[in-house]
mmCIF file of C-alpha atoms and ligand atoms in Angstrom:
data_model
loop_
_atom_site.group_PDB
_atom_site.id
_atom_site.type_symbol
_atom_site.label_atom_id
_atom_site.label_comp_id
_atom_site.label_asym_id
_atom_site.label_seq_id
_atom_site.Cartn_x
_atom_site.Cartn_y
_atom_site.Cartn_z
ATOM 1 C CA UNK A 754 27.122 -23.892 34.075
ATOM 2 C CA UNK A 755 28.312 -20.196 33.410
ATOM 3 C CA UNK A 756 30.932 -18.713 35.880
ATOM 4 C CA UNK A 757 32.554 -14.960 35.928
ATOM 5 C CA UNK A 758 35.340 -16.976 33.417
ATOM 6 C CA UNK A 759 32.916 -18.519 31.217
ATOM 7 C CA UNK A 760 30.232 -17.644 28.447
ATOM 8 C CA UNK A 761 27.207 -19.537 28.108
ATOM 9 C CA UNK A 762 27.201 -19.966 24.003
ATOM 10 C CA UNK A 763 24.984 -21.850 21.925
ATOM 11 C CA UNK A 764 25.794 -22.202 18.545
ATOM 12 C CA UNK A 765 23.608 -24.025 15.863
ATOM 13 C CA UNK A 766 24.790 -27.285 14.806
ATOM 14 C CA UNK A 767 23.695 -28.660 11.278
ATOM 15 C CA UNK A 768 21.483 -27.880 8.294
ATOM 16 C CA UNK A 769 17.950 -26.230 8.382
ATOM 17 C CA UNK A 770 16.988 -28.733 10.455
ATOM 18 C CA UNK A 771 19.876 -28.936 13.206
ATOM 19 C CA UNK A 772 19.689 -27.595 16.710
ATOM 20 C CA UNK A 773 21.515 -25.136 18.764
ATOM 21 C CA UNK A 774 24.074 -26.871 20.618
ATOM 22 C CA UNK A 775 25.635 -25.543 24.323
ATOM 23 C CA UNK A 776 29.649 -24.755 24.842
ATOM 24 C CA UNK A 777 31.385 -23.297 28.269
ATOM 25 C CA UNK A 778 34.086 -20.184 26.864
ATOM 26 C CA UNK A 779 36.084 -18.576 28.504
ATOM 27 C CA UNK A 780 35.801 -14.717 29.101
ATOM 28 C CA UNK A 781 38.870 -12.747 27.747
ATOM 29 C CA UNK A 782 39.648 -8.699 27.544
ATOM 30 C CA UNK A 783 37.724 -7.221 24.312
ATOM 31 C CA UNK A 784 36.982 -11.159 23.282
ATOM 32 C CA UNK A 785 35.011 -10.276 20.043
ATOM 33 C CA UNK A 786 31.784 -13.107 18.859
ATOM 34 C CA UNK A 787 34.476 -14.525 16.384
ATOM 35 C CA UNK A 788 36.985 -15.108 18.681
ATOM 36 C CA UNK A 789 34.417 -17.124 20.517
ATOM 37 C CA UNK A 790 33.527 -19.243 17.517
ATOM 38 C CA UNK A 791 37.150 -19.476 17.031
ATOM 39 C CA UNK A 792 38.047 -20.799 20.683
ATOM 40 C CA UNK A 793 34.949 -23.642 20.218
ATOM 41 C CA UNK A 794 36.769 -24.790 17.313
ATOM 42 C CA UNK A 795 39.972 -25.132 18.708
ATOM 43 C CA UNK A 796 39.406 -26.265 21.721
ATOM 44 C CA UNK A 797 35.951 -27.922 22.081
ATOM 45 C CA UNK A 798 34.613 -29.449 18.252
ATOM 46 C CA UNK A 799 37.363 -28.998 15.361
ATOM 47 C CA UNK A 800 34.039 -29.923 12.709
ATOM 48 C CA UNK A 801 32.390 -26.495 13.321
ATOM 49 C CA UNK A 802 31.982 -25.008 10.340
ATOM 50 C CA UNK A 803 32.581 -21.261 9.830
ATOM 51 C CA UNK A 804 33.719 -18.429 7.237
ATOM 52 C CA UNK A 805 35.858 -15.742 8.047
ATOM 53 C CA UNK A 806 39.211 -14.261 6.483
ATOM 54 C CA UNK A 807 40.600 -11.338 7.571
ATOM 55 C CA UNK A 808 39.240 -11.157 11.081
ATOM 56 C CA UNK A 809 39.841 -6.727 10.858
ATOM 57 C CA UNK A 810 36.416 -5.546 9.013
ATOM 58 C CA UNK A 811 37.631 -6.327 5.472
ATOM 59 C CA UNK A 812 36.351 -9.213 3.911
ATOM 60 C CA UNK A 813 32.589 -9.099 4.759
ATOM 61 C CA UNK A 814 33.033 -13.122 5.103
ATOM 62 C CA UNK A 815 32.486 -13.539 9.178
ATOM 63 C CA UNK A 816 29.031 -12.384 9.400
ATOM 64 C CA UNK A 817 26.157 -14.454 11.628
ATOM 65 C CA UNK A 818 23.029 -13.806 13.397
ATOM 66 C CA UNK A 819 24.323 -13.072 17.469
ATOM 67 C CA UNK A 820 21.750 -13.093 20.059
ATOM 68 C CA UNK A 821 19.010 -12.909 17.026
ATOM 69 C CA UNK A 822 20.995 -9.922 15.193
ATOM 70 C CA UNK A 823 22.606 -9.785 11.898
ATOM 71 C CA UNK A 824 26.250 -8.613 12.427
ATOM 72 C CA UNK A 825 30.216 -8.882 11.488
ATOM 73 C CA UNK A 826 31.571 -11.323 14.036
ATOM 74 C CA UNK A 827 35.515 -9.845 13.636
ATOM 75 C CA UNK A 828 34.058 -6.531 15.209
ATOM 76 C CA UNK A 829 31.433 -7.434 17.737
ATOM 77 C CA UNK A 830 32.714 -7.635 20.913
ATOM 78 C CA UNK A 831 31.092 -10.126 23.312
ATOM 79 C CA UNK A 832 30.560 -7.099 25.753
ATOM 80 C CA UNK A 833 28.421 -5.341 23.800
ATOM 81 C CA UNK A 834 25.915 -8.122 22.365
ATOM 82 C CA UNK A 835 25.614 -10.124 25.672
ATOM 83 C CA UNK A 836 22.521 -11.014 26.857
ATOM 84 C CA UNK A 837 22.544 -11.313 30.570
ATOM 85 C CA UNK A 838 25.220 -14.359 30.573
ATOM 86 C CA UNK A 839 23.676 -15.222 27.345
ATOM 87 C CA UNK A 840 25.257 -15.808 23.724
ATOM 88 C CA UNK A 841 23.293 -17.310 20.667
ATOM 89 C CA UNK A 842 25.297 -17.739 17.643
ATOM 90 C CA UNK A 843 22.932 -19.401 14.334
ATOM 91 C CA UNK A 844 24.015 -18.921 10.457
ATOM 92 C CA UNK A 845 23.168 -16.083 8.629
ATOM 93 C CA UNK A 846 19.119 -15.612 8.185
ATOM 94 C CA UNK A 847 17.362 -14.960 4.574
ATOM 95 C CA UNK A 848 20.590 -17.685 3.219
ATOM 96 C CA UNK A 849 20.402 -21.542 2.958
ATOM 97 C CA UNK A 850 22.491 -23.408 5.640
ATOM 98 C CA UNK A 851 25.234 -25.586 4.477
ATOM 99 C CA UNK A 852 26.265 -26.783 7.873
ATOM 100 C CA UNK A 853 26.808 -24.995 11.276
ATOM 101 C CA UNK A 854 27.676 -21.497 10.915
ATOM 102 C CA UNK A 855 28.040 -21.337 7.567
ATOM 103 C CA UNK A 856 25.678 -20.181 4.980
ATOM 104 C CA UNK A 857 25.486 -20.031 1.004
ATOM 105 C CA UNK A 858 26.197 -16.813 -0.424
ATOM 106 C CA UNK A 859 24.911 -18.014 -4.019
ATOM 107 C CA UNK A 860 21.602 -16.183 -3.949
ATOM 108 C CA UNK A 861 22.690 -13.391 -2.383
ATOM 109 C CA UNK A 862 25.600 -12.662 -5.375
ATOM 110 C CA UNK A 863 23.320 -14.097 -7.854
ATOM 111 C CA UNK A 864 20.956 -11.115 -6.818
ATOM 112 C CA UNK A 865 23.631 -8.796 -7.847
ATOM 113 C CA UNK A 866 23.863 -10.073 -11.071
ATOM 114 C CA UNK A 867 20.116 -10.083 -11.517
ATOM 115 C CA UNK A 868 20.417 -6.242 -10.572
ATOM 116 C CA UNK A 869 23.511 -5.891 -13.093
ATOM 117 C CA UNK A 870 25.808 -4.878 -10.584
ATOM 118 C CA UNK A 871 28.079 -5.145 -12.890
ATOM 119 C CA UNK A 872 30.118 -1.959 -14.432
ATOM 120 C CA UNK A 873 30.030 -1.761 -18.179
ATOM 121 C CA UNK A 874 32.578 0.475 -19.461
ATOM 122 C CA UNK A 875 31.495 2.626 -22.156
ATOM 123 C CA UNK A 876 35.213 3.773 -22.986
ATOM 124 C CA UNK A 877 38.013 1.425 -24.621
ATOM 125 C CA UNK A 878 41.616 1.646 -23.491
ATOM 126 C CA UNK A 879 42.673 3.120 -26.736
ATOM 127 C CA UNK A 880 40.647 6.531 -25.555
ATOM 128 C CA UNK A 881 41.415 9.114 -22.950
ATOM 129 C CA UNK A 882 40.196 7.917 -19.325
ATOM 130 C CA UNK A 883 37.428 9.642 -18.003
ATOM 131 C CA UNK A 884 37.539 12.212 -15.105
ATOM 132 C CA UNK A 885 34.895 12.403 -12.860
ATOM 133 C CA UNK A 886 34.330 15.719 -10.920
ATOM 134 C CA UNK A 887 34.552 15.114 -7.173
ATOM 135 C CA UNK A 888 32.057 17.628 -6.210
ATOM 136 C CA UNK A 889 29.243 16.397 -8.622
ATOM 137 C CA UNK A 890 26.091 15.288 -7.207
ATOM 138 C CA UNK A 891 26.667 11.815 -8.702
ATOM 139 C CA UNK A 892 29.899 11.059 -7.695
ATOM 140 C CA UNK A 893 28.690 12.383 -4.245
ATOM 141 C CA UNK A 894 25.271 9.519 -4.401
ATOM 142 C CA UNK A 895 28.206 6.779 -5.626
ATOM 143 C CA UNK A 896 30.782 7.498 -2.907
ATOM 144 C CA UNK A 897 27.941 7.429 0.015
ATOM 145 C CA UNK A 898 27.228 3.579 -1.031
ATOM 146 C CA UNK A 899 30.372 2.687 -2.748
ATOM 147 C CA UNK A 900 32.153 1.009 0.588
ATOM 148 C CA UNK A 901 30.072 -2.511 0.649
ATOM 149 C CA UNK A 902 32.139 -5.176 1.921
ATOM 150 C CA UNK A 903 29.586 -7.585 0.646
ATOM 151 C CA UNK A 904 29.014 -9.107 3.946
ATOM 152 C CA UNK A 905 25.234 -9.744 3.752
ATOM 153 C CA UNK A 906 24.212 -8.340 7.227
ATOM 154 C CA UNK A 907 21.608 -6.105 5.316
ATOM 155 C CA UNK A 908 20.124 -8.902 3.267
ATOM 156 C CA UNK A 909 19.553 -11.038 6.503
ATOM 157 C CA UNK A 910 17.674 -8.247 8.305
ATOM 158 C CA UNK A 911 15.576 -7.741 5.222
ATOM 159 C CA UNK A 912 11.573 -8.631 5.903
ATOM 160 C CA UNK A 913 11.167 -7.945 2.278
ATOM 161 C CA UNK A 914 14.045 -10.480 1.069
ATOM 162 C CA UNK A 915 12.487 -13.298 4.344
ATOM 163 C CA UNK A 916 8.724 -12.712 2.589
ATOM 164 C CA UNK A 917 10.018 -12.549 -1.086
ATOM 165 C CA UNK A 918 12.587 -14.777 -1.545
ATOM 166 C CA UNK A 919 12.837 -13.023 -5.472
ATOM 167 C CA UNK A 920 13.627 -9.444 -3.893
ATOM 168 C CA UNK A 921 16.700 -8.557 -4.892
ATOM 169 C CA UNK A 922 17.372 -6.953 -1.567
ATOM 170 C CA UNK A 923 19.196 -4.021 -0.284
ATOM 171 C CA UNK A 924 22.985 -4.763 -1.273
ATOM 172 C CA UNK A 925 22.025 -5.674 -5.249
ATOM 173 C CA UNK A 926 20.027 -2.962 -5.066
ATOM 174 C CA UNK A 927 23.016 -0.628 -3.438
ATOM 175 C CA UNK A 928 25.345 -1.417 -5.982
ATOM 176 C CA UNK A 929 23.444 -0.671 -8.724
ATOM 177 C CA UNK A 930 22.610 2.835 -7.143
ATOM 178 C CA UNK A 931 26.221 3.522 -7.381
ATOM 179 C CA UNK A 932 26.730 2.575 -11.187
ATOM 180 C CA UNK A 933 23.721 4.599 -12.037
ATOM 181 C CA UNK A 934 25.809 7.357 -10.684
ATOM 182 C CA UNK A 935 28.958 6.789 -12.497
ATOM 183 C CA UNK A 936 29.389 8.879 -15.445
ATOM 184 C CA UNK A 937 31.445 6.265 -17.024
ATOM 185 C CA UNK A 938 29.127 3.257 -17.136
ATOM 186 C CA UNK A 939 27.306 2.463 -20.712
ATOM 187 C CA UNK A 940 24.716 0.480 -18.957
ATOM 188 C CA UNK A 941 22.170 2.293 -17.122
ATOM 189 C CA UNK A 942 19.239 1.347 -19.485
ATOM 190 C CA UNK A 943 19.414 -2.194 -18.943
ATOM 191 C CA UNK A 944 20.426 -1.583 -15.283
ATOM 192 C CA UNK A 945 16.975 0.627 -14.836
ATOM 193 C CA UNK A 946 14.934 -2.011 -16.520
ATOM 194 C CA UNK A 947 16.607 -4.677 -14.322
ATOM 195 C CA UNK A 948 15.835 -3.437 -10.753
ATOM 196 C CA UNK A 949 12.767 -2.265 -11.658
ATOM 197 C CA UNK A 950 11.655 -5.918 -12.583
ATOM 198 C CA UNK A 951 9.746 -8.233 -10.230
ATOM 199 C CA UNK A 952 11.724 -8.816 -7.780
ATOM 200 C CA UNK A 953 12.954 -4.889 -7.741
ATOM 201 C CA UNK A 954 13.501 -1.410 -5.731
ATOM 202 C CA UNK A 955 9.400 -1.313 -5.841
ATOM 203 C CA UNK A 956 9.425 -3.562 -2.990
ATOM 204 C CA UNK A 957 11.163 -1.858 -0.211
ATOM 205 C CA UNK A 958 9.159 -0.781 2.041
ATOM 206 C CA UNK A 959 11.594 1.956 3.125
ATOM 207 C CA UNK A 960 11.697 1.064 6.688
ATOM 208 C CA UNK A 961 15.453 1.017 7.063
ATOM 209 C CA UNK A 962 16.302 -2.191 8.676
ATOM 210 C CA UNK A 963 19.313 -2.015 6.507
ATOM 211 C CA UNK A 964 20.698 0.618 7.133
ATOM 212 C CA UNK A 965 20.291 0.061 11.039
ATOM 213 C CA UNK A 966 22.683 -3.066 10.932
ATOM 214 C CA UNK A 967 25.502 -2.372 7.815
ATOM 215 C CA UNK A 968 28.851 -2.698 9.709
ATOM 216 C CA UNK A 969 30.169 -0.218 7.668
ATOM 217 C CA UNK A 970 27.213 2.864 7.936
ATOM 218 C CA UNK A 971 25.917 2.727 4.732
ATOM 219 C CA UNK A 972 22.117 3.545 3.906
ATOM 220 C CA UNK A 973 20.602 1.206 1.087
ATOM 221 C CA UNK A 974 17.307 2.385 1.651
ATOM 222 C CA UNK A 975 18.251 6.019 0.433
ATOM 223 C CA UNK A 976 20.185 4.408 -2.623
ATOM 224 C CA UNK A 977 16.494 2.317 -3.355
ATOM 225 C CA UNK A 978 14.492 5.632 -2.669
ATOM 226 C CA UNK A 979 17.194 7.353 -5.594
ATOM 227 C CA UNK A 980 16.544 3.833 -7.866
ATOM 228 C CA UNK A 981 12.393 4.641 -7.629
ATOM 229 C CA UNK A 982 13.101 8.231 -8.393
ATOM 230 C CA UNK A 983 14.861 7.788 -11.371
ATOM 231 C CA UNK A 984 12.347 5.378 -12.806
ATOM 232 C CA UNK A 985 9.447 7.688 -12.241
ATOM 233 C CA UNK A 986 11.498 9.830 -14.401
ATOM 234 C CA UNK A 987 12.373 7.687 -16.742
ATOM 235 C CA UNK A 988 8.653 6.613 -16.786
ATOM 236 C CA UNK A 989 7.358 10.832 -16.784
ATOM 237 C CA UNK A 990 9.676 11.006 -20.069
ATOM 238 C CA UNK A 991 11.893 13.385 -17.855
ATOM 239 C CA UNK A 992 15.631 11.320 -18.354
ATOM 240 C CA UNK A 993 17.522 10.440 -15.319
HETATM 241 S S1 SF4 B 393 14.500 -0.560 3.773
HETATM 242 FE FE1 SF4 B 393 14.034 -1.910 2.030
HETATM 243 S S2 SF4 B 393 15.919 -3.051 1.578
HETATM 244 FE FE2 SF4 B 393 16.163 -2.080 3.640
HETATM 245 S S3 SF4 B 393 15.507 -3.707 5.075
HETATM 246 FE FE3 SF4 B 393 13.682 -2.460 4.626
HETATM 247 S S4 SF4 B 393 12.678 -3.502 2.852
HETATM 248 FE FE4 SF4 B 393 14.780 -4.324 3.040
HETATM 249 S S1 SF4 B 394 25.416 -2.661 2.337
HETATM 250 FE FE1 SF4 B 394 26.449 -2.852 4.340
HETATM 251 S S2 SF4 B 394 25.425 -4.594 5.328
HETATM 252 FE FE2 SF4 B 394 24.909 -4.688 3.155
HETATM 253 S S3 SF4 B 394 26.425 -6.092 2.265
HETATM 254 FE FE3 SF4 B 394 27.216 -3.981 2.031
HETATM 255 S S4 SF4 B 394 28.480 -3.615 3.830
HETATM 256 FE FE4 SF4 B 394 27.238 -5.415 4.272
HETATM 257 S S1 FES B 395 36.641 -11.738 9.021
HETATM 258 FE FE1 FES B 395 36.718 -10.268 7.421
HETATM 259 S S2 FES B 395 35.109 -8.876 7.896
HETATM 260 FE FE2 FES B 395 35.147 -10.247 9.592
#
């Protein structure tokens, strides 16, 4: 039964096919959703399984679906998710379950290597490195997506990636938008071809539910809407 000192929180218990099951918390000052988790295993059922690391907005490893919402646990505060006297805490959606809270971030880095997310130097050590102007519209595109914390809060709100499990989805598709801006990569050919395949930028349907949840404010959508653009051109015979 939920007082004024305790939370009503239901957290999912098991694999695909668990259940959600009931804990009494108690309220705190500023208690944040992971604290919460935390306090359950402590004090209530030491087997819950979570991830987290750094509990400050770093890692990208805390994330879970709260009240029905993708979002970073360390940084939610109970407060400000709370549904009446409400709390639902379930794994991460658009992932496979291992157990409890915690998903398996395979597919979702797997995706990034589909999408060659990878940078491929096209200098050796032996040469001068390579300055990149500040101001320049590229290094401008790069910065805006460069600060992913890989946290896959985008990926579960995805409707493409929950239809289309072969979508590479919005953070693949971010971080190749950055190396196709950096001046120093020797891999944008094979990077074009690669998000442009099946599973590629084609699919978004440039609604933004990606942007509306990233922790840290970044826009995937306009990175995939810059990804499209330069494979029309490509595709015109017009270059980048
Ligand atoms: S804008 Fe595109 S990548 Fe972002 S949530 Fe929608 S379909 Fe997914
Ligand atoms: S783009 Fe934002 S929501 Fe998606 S993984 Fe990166 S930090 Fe997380
Ligand atoms: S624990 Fe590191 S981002 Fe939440």
């Amino acid at each position: 039964m939920t007082s004024d000192r305790t939370i009503s929180v239901t957290v999912w218990r098991g694999e695909a096919s668990g259940e959600f099951q009931r804990f009494d918390v108690p309220r705190q000052a500023s208690q944040t959703v992971l604290d919460v988790v935390v306090w359950i295993q402590q004090n209530a059922d030491p087997t819950l399984a979570f991830r987290y690391a750094c509990r400050v907005g770093m890692c990208g490893s805390c994330a879970m679906m709260v009240n029905g919402t993708p979002r970073w646990t360390c940084r939610t505060h109970v407060q400000k998710v709370i549904s009446g006297d409400k709390l639902e805490i379930a794994p991460l959606r658009n992932l496979p379950i291992i157990r409890d809270l915690a998903v398996d971030m395979a597919p979702f880095f797997e995706k990034w290597q589909a999408a060659d997310g990878v940078f491929a130097p096209s200098k050796t050590r032996n040469e001068p490195i390579e300055c990149v102007e500040p101001a320049s519209d590229a290094r401008r595109a790069a910065s805006a997506g460069i600060e992913c914390i890989n946290c896959a809060v985008c990926y579960a709100a995805c409707d493409v990636v929950a239809g289309n499990p072969a979508y590479l989805g919005p953070a693949a598709l971010n971080r190749a938008w950055t190396l196709m801006n950096d001046v120093r990569d020797a891999n944008r050919d094979h990077r074009l071809q690669a998000v442009t395949s099946d599973g590629g930028c084609q699919n978004c349907h440039a609604q933004q539910g990606c942007a509306a949840f990233c922790p840290n404010h970044l826009n995937p959508t306009a990175g995939i809407v810059g990804l499209k653009r330069m494979a029309l051109r490509k595709r015109l015979g017009f270059g980048d």
